[in-house]
Amino acid sequence: MNILIIGTGYVGTTTALVFAELGHQVTGLDKDVSKIELLNNGRLHFFEPGLGSLLKKHLEQNLLHFTTDQENAIKRNDIIYICVGTPRDSDGSANLSYVEQVANVIGKYRNRYKVVVTKSTVPVGTAEKVHQWIADDNPESQIPFDVVSNPEFLREGNALEDALHPDRIVIGGSSQKAINLIRSLYQNMHAPIIVTNSRAAELIKYTANSFLAMKISYINEIAKLCDKLDISIEDVAQGIRSDHRIGPHFLNAGMGYGGSCFPKDVAALLEVSKRNQVNLSILEKVVTVNEAQPFYLIQKLSEKLGSLKGKKIGVLGLAFKPGTDDVRESPAFVLIQDLLSKNVKVSVHDPVVKIADHLDSHQIVQCDSIVGAARNTDALVLSTNWEQYLKVDWLNVKRVMKTPYIFDGRNMLDAQKMKNDGFDYEGIGC
Ligand code: UDX
């Protein structure tokens, strides 16, 4: 089938590649000429494992191409996915201006029956608004169209795996014809399909992300209690993971959640609930706990080192999680900013992120190696759980540090082994 993807950001590009992989003929549309040129040349404008080779493969097989020509793209395709950004407004709500612009353009150029699908994370009621925006652009038109919600659940760093093997596919809409058409796109995927109305589909996405964020804040709170009681949070997490009602995932205590989704989506759900006079107080606490988490680490550093002024601290990891170069809402940055405000000298290491692209300070040095970042430091903080940090020769690292104190902000290293190696090792709740 022919599918148009509007918006070639992270979700749009991944969606385009996955549909091409499923054998569909896909067009990616964006107004950003430089992005389109890059993509047509087989290059991604973001870092995501596995997508680069898939892009080259489908460009070569002519299953995929990218364009800036809105009119032609819309006229030639009858299934149109909206994958543009919905950034957070100052009140926490999702900004729908890009979605509205796209809906207007679709309204302008629609020439026959179209199914318009929202993939972007959008508040409850957006599908209805999109319907209105499309219709408003040409009120005289008798050409029918349907709007369907088909939210995306992929994780950065695992986008391909998540998109090709989803736990479920959610399709929300009121037209059986449109739902059947969207369902048929996924016929080669072995995943349960949940069909509902568009409002429920939109709420499913926010509820899922907020629930996962809640699990993280919950385990982080328990971890702080573990610190007081001298109990290992890992033992506790292990003990509850095996309860199938709780489940094994998203119970790793650490510096808190970041990224482009959880903080934004929890804020948007809170905003919707306030607007509808429903008190989602549990989610307010989820946010408070998460925002405080990097400062818990600072407090631990201060307890260990005394005044932080003039100290040198190495920070390992800048991305909000491993497998991505995304630093949006990364707890590592909250930590670094606070250290800088306390006149700490900071050395950083990250396998893909360059701090100078995001933060300009003479107090920060970026190092290519972990040993480099550890040299002459009073403490090291591990802030992103990059797999390669598991393979480090820590004895080598210890030799170059001023004092062998390491704070594992992701609880990823083997505490006993680090202690045996002579480190003063601390984690969150261990
Ligand atoms: C999330 C959702 O998982 C995905 O379904 C949705 O489509 C987009 O938002 P993503 O933001 O890519 O995906 O990252 P995710 O792997 O969910 O991690 C989010 C944050 O939570 C990261 O900062 C991560 O380090 C943190 N996290 C995750 C924890 O602190 N502990 C955990 O146990 C799991």
Short mmCIF file of N, CA and C and ligand atoms in Angstrom, two decimals, residues 152-156 205 209 212 216 220 249-262 265 320-322 331 385 410, ligand 1:
data_model
loop_
_atom_site.label_atom_id
_atom_site.label_comp_id
_atom_site.label_asym_id
_atom_site.label_seq_id
_atom_site.Cartn_x
_atom_site.Cartn_y
_atom_site.Cartn_z
N GLU A 152 2.21 5.63 18.91
CA GLU A 152 3.49 4.93 18.82
C GLU A 152 4.01 4.66 20.24
N PHE A 153 4.60 3.48 20.46
CA PHE A 153 5.10 3.16 21.80
C PHE A 153 6.60 2.87 21.79
N LEU A 154 7.30 3.27 20.73
CA LEU A 154 8.71 2.85 20.64
C LEU A 154 9.62 3.65 21.59
N ARG A 155 10.67 2.96 22.02
CA ARG A 155 11.66 3.59 22.89
C ARG A 155 12.88 3.98 22.08
N GLU A 156 13.46 5.13 22.38
CA GLU A 156 14.71 5.51 21.73
C GLU A 156 15.78 4.48 22.08
N LYS A 205 -1.98 6.08 25.29
CA LYS A 205 -0.57 6.45 25.17
C LYS A 205 -0.08 7.21 26.41
N ASN A 209 2.65 5.78 29.35
CA ASN A 209 3.91 6.46 29.69
C ASN A 209 3.91 6.96 31.14
N LEU A 212 4.54 4.06 33.52
CA LEU A 212 5.95 3.66 33.57
C LEU A 212 6.78 4.67 34.37
N ILE A 216 9.01 4.17 37.98
CA ILE A 216 10.39 4.62 38.22
C ILE A 216 10.45 5.49 39.48
N ASN A 220 12.41 4.67 42.97
CA ASN A 220 13.41 5.64 43.46
C ASN A 220 13.12 6.07 44.90
N HIS A 249 9.78 -5.03 34.54
CA HIS A 249 10.43 -3.87 33.91
C HIS A 249 10.20 -2.54 34.65
N PHE A 250 11.07 -1.59 34.31
CA PHE A 250 10.96 -0.21 34.81
C PHE A 250 10.97 -0.15 36.33
N LEU A 251 11.82 -0.97 36.91
CA LEU A 251 11.99 -0.97 38.36
C LEU A 251 13.46 -0.79 38.71
N ASN A 252 14.22 -0.14 37.82
CA ASN A 252 15.62 0.14 38.12
C ASN A 252 15.74 1.52 38.73
N ALA A 253 16.17 1.55 40.00
CA ALA A 253 16.35 2.84 40.66
C ALA A 253 17.53 3.56 40.01
N GLY A 254 17.50 4.88 40.04
CA GLY A 254 18.59 5.62 39.42
C GLY A 254 18.41 7.11 39.60
N MET A 255 18.95 7.86 38.63
CA MET A 255 18.91 9.32 38.73
C MET A 255 17.59 9.92 38.26
N GLY A 256 16.66 9.05 37.87
CA GLY A 256 15.36 9.55 37.43
C GLY A 256 15.21 9.44 35.94
N TYR A 257 13.98 9.57 35.49
CA TYR A 257 13.71 9.45 34.06
C TYR A 257 13.90 10.78 33.34
N GLY A 258 14.30 10.70 32.08
CA GLY A 258 14.41 11.90 31.25
C GLY A 258 13.86 11.58 29.88
N GLY A 259 14.35 12.30 28.87
CA GLY A 259 13.94 12.01 27.50
C GLY A 259 12.84 12.92 27.02
N SER A 260 12.44 12.67 25.79
CA SER A 260 11.47 13.56 25.15
C SER A 260 10.04 13.16 25.48
N CYS A 261 9.85 12.00 26.11
CA CYS A 261 8.47 11.53 26.29
C CYS A 261 7.94 11.59 27.72
N PHE A 262 8.59 10.88 28.64
CA PHE A 262 8.00 10.78 29.98
C PHE A 262 7.73 12.16 30.61
N ASP A 265 4.93 13.88 28.59
CA ASP A 265 3.63 13.21 28.60
C ASP A 265 2.97 13.25 29.98
N PHE A 320 20.16 10.80 27.94
CA PHE A 320 19.16 10.51 28.99
C PHE A 320 19.03 9.03 29.26
N LYS A 321 19.55 8.22 28.32
CA LYS A 321 19.62 6.78 28.51
C LYS A 321 20.58 6.23 27.45
N PRO A 322 21.01 4.98 27.57
CA PRO A 322 21.96 4.48 26.57
C PRO A 322 21.32 4.25 25.21
N PRO A 331 18.85 13.69 33.19
CA PRO A 331 19.23 14.01 34.57
C PRO A 331 20.70 14.38 34.68
N ASN A 385 23.59 4.55 31.77
CA ASN A 385 24.03 3.14 31.83
C ASN A 385 24.43 2.59 30.46
N ARG A 410 23.18 4.87 38.23
CA ARG A 410 22.28 3.94 37.52
C ARG A 410 22.32 2.54 38.12
C1 UDX B 1 9.40 6.04 26.43
C2 UDX B 1 8.46 4.83 26.41
O1 UDX B 1 9.12 3.69 26.98
C3 UDX B 1 7.98 4.55 25.00
O2 UDX B 1 7.01 3.51 25.01
C4 UDX B 1 7.36 5.82 24.42
O3 UDX B 1 6.93 5.62 23.08
C5 UDX B 1 8.34 6.97 24.47
O4 UDX B 1 8.78 7.15 25.83
P1 UDX B 1 11.96 6.48 25.85
O5 UDX B 1 11.71 7.87 26.31
O6 UDX B 1 12.70 6.24 24.58
O7 UDX B 1 10.58 5.68 25.71
O8 UDX B 1 12.82 5.76 27.00
P2 UDX B 1 12.61 4.64 28.10
O9 UDX B 1 13.43 3.46 27.76
O10 UDX B 1 11.19 4.38 28.39
O11 UDX B 1 13.30 5.34 29.36
C6 UDX B 1 12.83 6.61 29.82
C7 UDX B 1 13.66 7.08 31.00
O12 UDX B 1 13.42 6.27 32.15
C8 UDX B 1 15.18 7.02 30.78
O13 UDX B 1 15.78 8.19 31.30
C9 UDX B 1 15.63 5.81 31.55
O14 UDX B 1 16.96 5.89 32.00
C10 UDX B 1 14.64 5.84 32.73
N1 UDX B 1 14.42 4.55 33.36
C11 UDX B 1 13.86 3.54 32.66
C12 UDX B 1 14.75 4.37 34.71
O15 UDX B 1 15.24 5.29 35.38
N2 UDX B 1 14.50 3.15 35.29
C13 UDX B 1 13.93 2.12 34.61
O16 UDX B 1 13.74 1.04 35.22
C14 UDX B 1 13.61 2.31 33.25
#
